[in-house]
Amino acid sequence: TYKDFILPVTWRVQWPCNSGIWFRYKSAHSAYQADILEHKSPECYSGSLYCLGKGFLALNKDKTSVDRDSWNTMTIRAQAEHIQIWLNGHQVVDVRDNTNDSGHIGFQVHSGKQFSQMKIIIRDVWLQPL
């Protein structure tokens, strides 16, 4: 279980993709997710922040911020209620939310026929507690 941390993760995917990095995960009904996806409604891209029970807390609207054909690095910083996300060096999220102050870290891979060809490869994960 982790509370305050910085977490850079390097990944690449085979599209279409709906995946993400769970953090401060308490249960299937209470967690944050730094998304790895292309979402149509609302329109948003990898780096968006989703909170179970609340929906999207922040939307990355810049579809050019992800390299669809190569490696990407997403960095999550969670300190108290302050959550920030960078994608490939560009900040895409800066919010305050107090849903969960600690929890597990993991990877989510969405099920469904539309994602049957999805593949996610994680190359580097580095966790620095704060």
Short mmCIF file of C-alpha atoms in Angstrom, two decimals:
data_model
loop_
_atom_site.label_atom_id
_atom_site.label_comp_id
_atom_site.label_asym_id
_atom_site.label_seq_id
_atom_site.Cartn_x
_atom_site.Cartn_y
_atom_site.Cartn_z
CA THR A 1 0.00 0.00 0.00
CA TYR A 2 1.37 3.39 -0.99
CA LYS A 3 0.37 6.88 0.07
CA ASP A 4 2.53 9.69 -1.39
CA PHE A 5 4.83 8.87 -4.30
CA ILE A 6 6.24 9.62 -7.72
CA LEU A 7 5.71 6.82 -10.24
CA PRO A 8 7.21 6.95 -13.75
CA VAL A 9 6.07 4.11 -16.05
CA THR A 10 7.33 3.53 -19.60
CA TRP A 11 4.89 1.69 -21.86
CA ARG A 12 3.75 1.05 -25.39
CA VAL A 13 0.48 -0.39 -26.67
CA GLN A 14 -1.14 -2.01 -29.62
CA TRP A 15 -4.26 0.03 -30.43
CA PRO A 16 -7.20 0.16 -29.87
CA CYS A 17 -6.46 0.32 -26.16
CA ASN A 18 -8.27 0.97 -22.91
CA SER A 19 -5.86 0.41 -20.08
CA GLY A 20 -4.24 2.38 -17.32
CA ILE A 21 -2.22 2.58 -14.15
CA TRP A 22 -4.27 2.06 -11.00
CA PHE A 23 -3.05 3.90 -7.93
CA ARG A 24 -4.41 4.40 -4.44
CA TYR A 25 -6.56 1.39 -5.31
CA LYS A 26 -8.80 0.33 -2.40
CA SER A 27 -11.40 -1.77 -4.26
CA ALA A 28 -13.18 -2.15 -7.59
CA HIS A 29 -15.27 0.84 -6.49
CA SER A 30 -12.57 3.13 -5.09
CA ALA A 31 -9.37 3.97 -6.98
CA TYR A 32 -7.64 6.39 -9.31
CA GLN A 33 -6.51 5.50 -12.81
CA ALA A 34 -4.04 7.30 -15.05
CA ASP A 35 -5.56 6.27 -18.36
CA ILE A 36 -3.90 4.78 -21.41
CA LEU A 37 -6.63 5.14 -24.02
CA GLU A 38 -8.40 7.10 -26.71
CA HIS A 39 -11.90 7.88 -25.48
CA LYS A 40 -14.68 9.31 -27.67
CA SER A 41 -17.22 10.66 -25.16
CA PRO A 42 -15.93 12.68 -23.52
CA GLU A 43 -13.04 13.06 -25.95
CA CYS A 44 -9.78 12.44 -24.12
CA TYR A 45 -6.46 10.67 -24.49
CA SER A 46 -3.78 8.91 -22.50
CA GLY A 47 -2.81 10.75 -19.35
CA SER A 48 -6.39 11.57 -18.38
CA LEU A 49 -7.29 10.92 -14.73
CA TYR A 50 -10.27 8.70 -13.89
CA CYS A 51 -11.67 8.07 -10.41
CA LEU A 52 -13.96 5.12 -9.78
CA GLY A 53 -17.29 6.36 -8.50
CA LYS A 54 -16.68 9.90 -9.79
CA GLY A 55 -15.66 9.54 -13.43
CA PHE A 56 -13.03 11.65 -15.16
CA LEU A 57 -11.38 14.20 -12.86
CA ALA A 58 -9.15 15.62 -15.62
CA LEU A 59 -9.11 15.17 -19.39
CA ASN A 60 -6.03 15.22 -21.58
CA LYS A 61 -7.41 16.71 -24.81
CA ASP A 62 -4.05 16.73 -26.66
CA LYS A 63 -3.99 13.63 -28.88
CA THR A 64 -0.44 14.48 -30.00
CA SER A 65 0.90 14.00 -26.46
CA VAL A 66 1.13 10.21 -26.95
CA ASP A 67 3.39 8.46 -29.44
CA ARG A 68 1.05 5.82 -30.88
CA ASP A 69 3.92 3.89 -32.49
CA SER A 70 6.59 3.88 -29.80
CA TRP A 71 7.39 4.08 -26.10
CA ASN A 72 5.72 6.63 -23.81
CA THR A 73 6.52 7.64 -20.25
CA MET A 74 3.76 8.60 -17.86
CA THR A 75 4.75 10.03 -14.49
CA ILE A 76 2.22 10.17 -11.66
CA ARG A 77 2.85 12.30 -8.59
CA ALA A 78 0.40 11.81 -5.73
CA GLN A 79 1.03 13.85 -2.58
CA ALA A 80 -1.82 14.26 -0.11
CA GLU A 81 -4.83 15.40 -2.20
CA HIS A 82 -2.62 16.82 -5.00
CA ILE A 83 -2.42 14.58 -8.08
CA GLN A 84 -0.32 15.44 -11.12
CA ILE A 85 0.38 13.49 -14.30
CA TRP A 86 2.98 14.09 -17.01
CA LEU A 87 2.99 12.32 -20.35
CA ASN A 88 6.26 12.34 -22.25
CA GLY A 89 7.47 15.31 -20.22
CA HIS A 90 4.32 17.45 -20.65
CA GLN A 91 2.01 18.01 -17.69
CA VAL A 92 -1.51 16.87 -18.57
CA VAL A 93 -3.16 16.70 -15.11
CA ASP A 94 -3.00 18.92 -12.03
CA VAL A 95 -5.96 18.37 -9.67
CA ARG A 96 -6.83 18.10 -6.01
CA ASP A 97 -9.08 15.27 -4.83
CA ASN A 98 -9.41 13.48 -1.51
CA THR A 99 -11.20 10.27 -2.54
CA ASN A 100 -8.31 8.01 -1.45
CA ASP A 101 -5.12 8.94 0.35
CA SER A 102 -3.44 5.53 -0.06
CA GLY A 103 -3.84 2.16 -1.72
CA HIS A 104 -2.32 -0.37 -4.08
CA ILE A 105 -0.67 0.25 -7.45
CA GLY A 106 -1.34 -1.93 -10.48
CA PHE A 107 -2.25 -2.11 -14.14
CA GLN A 108 -5.73 -2.27 -15.60
CA VAL A 109 -6.52 -3.94 -18.91
CA HIS A 110 -10.08 -3.37 -20.08
CA SER A 111 -12.01 -6.37 -21.35
CA GLY A 112 -14.36 -6.47 -24.31
CA LYS A 113 -14.43 -7.58 -27.92
CA GLN A 114 -13.36 -4.12 -29.17
CA PHE A 115 -10.08 -4.55 -27.25
CA SER A 116 -9.36 -8.17 -28.26
CA GLN A 117 -6.23 -7.09 -30.19
CA MET A 118 -4.97 -4.80 -27.42
CA LYS A 119 -1.52 -5.43 -26.07
CA ILE A 120 0.26 -3.38 -23.43
CA ILE A 121 3.97 -3.72 -22.75
CA ILE A 122 5.51 -2.19 -19.64
CA ARG A 123 9.25 -1.57 -19.91
CA ASP A 124 10.11 0.43 -16.79
CA VAL A 125 8.39 1.06 -13.47
CA TRP A 126 10.09 3.07 -10.76
CA LEU A 127 8.37 3.96 -7.51
CA GLN A 128 9.75 6.71 -5.26
CA PRO A 129 7.86 7.15 -1.97
CA LEU A 130 7.61 10.78 -0.84
#
